[in-house]
Amino acid sequence: MSQSSSLKSDAASAFTILPEFAAAKAATMELNQSFKTKLVSFRSFIRKTTTSKDEVRASIRCIGRCIDNMEISLNDYEVIVEDKVDRPEVSSSEDLSHDQLRSNATLLLKYFRNRTLEYFFAAFFPPDITHVDDAMAQFGLIRSHLENCESLIYKVMMEAYDCIASSEDEDSGYIFF
């Protein structure tokens, strides 16, 4: 074993992950997995031929709001995303055909799942050596965004929510650290 390997091993063993950190990390990872499953259901909802044009338009607005809120947090914390892929420009205009709206919603959902969520997690998911108070705040930030987006998705799918209303009350559920 080289001296460098020995030092790395000693450094790694010098850290103990606190139970509350481990529990919060596991809960956040579980919530993320559950959220990704919800996104698969949302994609199916968008693709269903029984989903109305208004529901697809609301889906586009809802995904857009989730992207906006996560990007606002990235900007608020002055996170620099290297090699960032620009958000696709999509429309939710009622003049578009049902198929075009579905295509726009699917494209935006794909960007959200593959880009925005990845950027967000890369920026805010704390490494194991983070101070527990800082880590808990970061887990709280992630959790609040995922829960609020999940709530919007649920409302669109189950309650025919139009995702137009933007009051302070709706956006106040976000946690900041």
mmCIF file with all atom_site columns, N, CA and C in Angstrom, residues 4-5 26 35 42 59 74-75 114 129 160 171:
data_model
loop_
_atom_site.group_PDB
_atom_site.id
_atom_site.type_symbol
_atom_site.label_atom_id
_atom_site.label_alt_id
_atom_site.label_comp_id
_atom_site.label_asym_id
_atom_site.label_entity_id
_atom_site.label_seq_id
_atom_site.pdbx_PDB_ins_code
_atom_site.Cartn_x
_atom_site.Cartn_y
_atom_site.Cartn_z
_atom_site.occupancy
_atom_site.B_iso_or_equiv
_atom_site.pdbx_formal_charge
_atom_site.auth_seq_id
_atom_site.auth_comp_id
_atom_site.auth_asym_id
_atom_site.auth_atom_id
_atom_site.pdbx_PDB_model_num
ATOM 1  N N  . SER A 1 4   ? 0.236   7.384  -0.110  1.00 0.00 ? 4   SER A N  1
ATOM 2  C CA . SER A 1 4   ? -0.929  8.161  -0.508  1.00 0.00 ? 4   SER A CA 1
ATOM 3  C C  . SER A 1 4   ? -2.215  7.388  -0.224  1.00 0.00 ? 4   SER A C  1
ATOM 4  N N  . SER A 1 5   ? -2.238  6.087  -0.537  1.00 0.00 ? 5   SER A N  1
ATOM 5  C CA . SER A 1 5   ? -3.419  5.267  -0.271  1.00 0.00 ? 5   SER A CA 1
ATOM 6  C C  . SER A 1 5   ? -3.678  5.163  1.216   1.00 0.00 ? 5   SER A C  1
ATOM 7  N N  . ALA A 1 26  ? -30.860 9.258  2.960   1.00 0.00 ? 26  ALA A N  1
ATOM 8  C CA . ALA A 1 26  ? -31.674 8.145  2.462   1.00 0.00 ? 26  ALA A CA 1
ATOM 9  C C  . ALA A 1 26  ? -33.082 8.612  2.103   1.00 0.00 ? 26  ALA A C  1
ATOM 10 N N  . PHE A 1 35  ? -40.095 10.593 -7.022  1.00 0.00 ? 35  PHE A N  1
ATOM 11 C CA . PHE A 1 35  ? -40.405 11.698 -7.926  1.00 0.00 ? 35  PHE A CA 1
ATOM 12 C C  . PHE A 1 35  ? -40.147 11.294 -9.376  1.00 0.00 ? 35  PHE A C  1
ATOM 13 N N  . PHE A 1 42  ? -46.366 10.933 -15.316 1.00 0.00 ? 42  PHE A N  1
ATOM 14 C CA . PHE A 1 42  ? -46.733 12.209 -15.930 1.00 0.00 ? 42  PHE A CA 1
ATOM 15 C C  . PHE A 1 42  ? -46.516 12.149 -17.443 1.00 0.00 ? 42  PHE A C  1
ATOM 16 N N  . SER A 1 59  ? -49.855 20.996 -18.428 1.00 0.00 ? 59  SER A N  1
ATOM 17 C CA . SER A 1 59  ? -48.648 20.212 -18.150 1.00 0.00 ? 59  SER A CA 1
ATOM 18 C C  . SER A 1 59  ? -47.398 20.982 -18.549 1.00 0.00 ? 59  SER A C  1
ATOM 19 N N  . LEU A 1 74  ? -30.922 27.984 -8.205  1.00 0.00 ? 74  LEU A N  1
ATOM 20 C CA . LEU A 1 74  ? -29.539 27.913 -8.694  1.00 0.00 ? 74  LEU A CA 1
ATOM 21 C C  . LEU A 1 74  ? -28.953 29.319 -8.808  1.00 0.00 ? 74  LEU A C  1
ATOM 22 N N  . ASN A 1 75  ? -29.738 30.245 -9.347  1.00 0.00 ? 75  ASN A N  1
ATOM 23 C CA . ASN A 1 75  ? -29.271 31.631 -9.482  1.00 0.00 ? 75  ASN A CA 1
ATOM 24 C C  . ASN A 1 75  ? -29.122 32.316 -8.129  1.00 0.00 ? 75  ASN A C  1
ATOM 25 N N  . ASN A 1 114 ? -33.783 15.237 -17.388 1.00 0.00 ? 114 ASN A N  1
ATOM 26 C CA . ASN A 1 114 ? -32.381 14.940 -17.711 1.00 0.00 ? 114 ASN A CA 1
ATOM 27 C C  . ASN A 1 114 ? -31.415 16.092 -17.476 1.00 0.00 ? 114 ASN A C  1
ATOM 28 N N  . ILE A 1 129 ? -19.114 14.674 3.803   1.00 0.00 ? 129 ILE A N  1
ATOM 29 C CA . ILE A 1 129 ? -18.304 15.406 4.789   1.00 0.00 ? 129 ILE A CA 1
ATOM 30 C C  . ILE A 1 129 ? -18.856 16.799 5.100   1.00 0.00 ? 129 ILE A C  1
ATOM 31 N N  . ALA A 1 160 ? -57.330 18.623 -12.565 1.00 0.00 ? 160 ALA A N  1
ATOM 32 C CA . ALA A 1 160 ? -57.494 19.502 -13.729 1.00 0.00 ? 160 ALA A CA 1
ATOM 33 C C  . ALA A 1 160 ? -57.007 20.925 -13.444 1.00 0.00 ? 160 ALA A C  1
ATOM 34 N N  . ASP A 1 171 ? -46.100 29.729 -4.015  1.00 0.00 ? 171 ASP A N  1
ATOM 35 C CA . ASP A 1 171 ? -44.649 29.660 -4.089  1.00 0.00 ? 171 ASP A CA 1
ATOM 36 C C  . ASP A 1 171 ? -43.980 29.747 -2.720  1.00 0.00 ? 171 ASP A C  1
#
